[in-house]
Amino acid sequence: MRIADSMRGVHLVLHAPQGDTYADLLFTMIDRQDRRPPVTYTTFQARDLGGDTANLVTRAVADALERFAPQVILVGESCTAELIQDQPGSLAQGMRLPVPVVPLELPAYSKKENWGAAETFYLLVRALLADRVPPPGTPRAARDSGRRPRANLLGPTALAFRCRDDVTEIGRLLDRLGIDVNVVAPLGASPEDIRRLPEADFNIDLYPEVSRTLASWLERQFGMPRTKCIPMGVGATRDFIAEVAGLAGLDAAAALEGERPGQAARSSSASRVPWYSRSVDSTYLTGKRVFIFADATHAVAAARIAAEEMGFTVVGLGTYDRAFARDVREAAARHGVEALVSDDYLEVEKAIAATSPELVLGTQMERHIAKRLGIACAVISSPIHVQDVPARYSPVFGFEGANVLFDAWVHPLMMGLEEHLLQMFREDFEFHDGAAASHLPAASPATPRPAPLSPPAPSTEPAKPAPAIEAAAANEPGDPQWTPDGEKELGKIPFFVRGKARRNTERFALERGIRRITVETLYDAKAHYSR
């Protein structure tokens, strides 16, 4: 669906039961598309299983061809339809249609979505370029001296993280270098564009989860080199420029002007991050603990930015994509942590809680986890939600992307500090409920302030135990209990590290057999874990 929806002139016929037809929801509501996705379903029901479901496939393919007149038809099946084993791709190929039919056999029960997108992209391109593959050992023709170098941007798709704006940003960067973009695929590409892929001098593997398989095939079959650096962050963008310039045989000095360490941004294309990172305000960020979990491309890049450009401490790094586990493990080793490779969100939540970070960088799933744990969070990769598809220009690649990331990561931490200050001064005379707000007009005499509540009348009923005592009674024997003064002192700790302080103090008390946690216990634990 992601590949078909990304392209023009391509239609997907999906053998799927009623209930698996959710493409409209994904692409119109989440990805904010202004059109229906190019998908036709067979939509078989339970009563159809006793009949000829294969006939539904051929009828759906014929209807799609007549109604939409696509240049290429993709034919696949959902995970449920896979169990029926109708082989819809073979059925469609046997119809001898006047347009290319690309059958997709994607094992839904053993492979994940990114693999499916990469395999679909690879099979589609391979089918369209089958007659253009040169014999093995054929040398690649040299570029004409009067022509600018050309590059393909491979990998951006629908439902991915900020692809639309990343393509624009990298296109501008390449133009500054003197390189033309030959084809962007699959996002916005047509079958005719796919046929022009070999006309480029090299490929930019922009989203390896989707494009690495194809980029490797083009390198083997057509002798087209590919990039390996992802331009996310100031340092990685500089490395990307150097790599691309080397492949194109160009000088990268002009594109790097204004991006050198020690220089302030001097043009609209320059990043402000290096200057901000050296400013006085950035000292508040130094050493902030960050946990990163996303697709491999964004996770590895985010870890480098966090450590080298923000001054954060990476306390966790992981991915849900096992196909790229090696890349993440290598990056985790560079940051001195153990990689977490898992698609179990409960395991991810457990790891985040154990490391007690001040900031989580992840997908929309990690955003939910961070919200439950009271930790600041920023989304850096798909899976995403509609709030991660901004209407404004908001790339994460290139120098402008570094600015966007700086804002997205720093603002939650700064707001955390502001909220802590409000909590710290909540008992100040200017903050109590009866204080007049300096930025609002005074209350009119016609709307007097409510009178304070009178104290309750004495009761003859026996006193109930305090909530703290009730909670203590409900706890397991041996669990240390907080005294009122200890709880009050704990409340003075910033909320974004309060959970860690509570856990450390309770563990400290439990290890020493302390039954009641007082102010002294809190500070003894702090001293112990600060050594």
mmCIF file with all atom_site columns, C-alpha atoms in Angstrom, residues 259 303 314 343 362 442 480:
data_model
loop_
_atom_site.group_PDB
_atom_site.id
_atom_site.type_symbol
_atom_site.label_atom_id
_atom_site.label_alt_id
_atom_site.label_comp_id
_atom_site.label_asym_id
_atom_site.label_entity_id
_atom_site.label_seq_id
_atom_site.pdbx_PDB_ins_code
_atom_site.Cartn_x
_atom_site.Cartn_y
_atom_site.Cartn_z
_atom_site.occupancy
_atom_site.B_iso_or_equiv
_atom_site.pdbx_formal_charge
_atom_site.auth_seq_id
_atom_site.auth_comp_id
_atom_site.auth_asym_id
_atom_site.auth_atom_id
_atom_site.pdbx_PDB_model_num
ATOM 1 C CA . GLU A 1 259 ? 28.500 25.435 8.288  1.00 0.00 ? 259 GLU A CA 1
ATOM 2 C CA . ALA A 1 303 ? 22.044 8.916  18.816 1.00 0.00 ? 303 ALA A CA 1
ATOM 3 C CA . VAL A 1 314 ? 22.548 8.204  25.449 1.00 0.00 ? 314 VAL A CA 1
ATOM 4 C CA . ASP A 1 343 ? 8.945  -5.343 18.550 1.00 0.00 ? 343 ASP A CA 1
ATOM 5 C CA . GLY A 1 362 ? 10.934 7.286  19.342 1.00 0.00 ? 362 GLY A CA 1
ATOM 6 C CA . ALA A 1 442 ? -9.275 42.489 37.835 1.00 0.00 ? 442 ALA A CA 1
ATOM 7 C CA . PRO A 1 480 ? 9.192  0.968  52.748 1.00 0.00 ? 480 PRO A CA 1
#
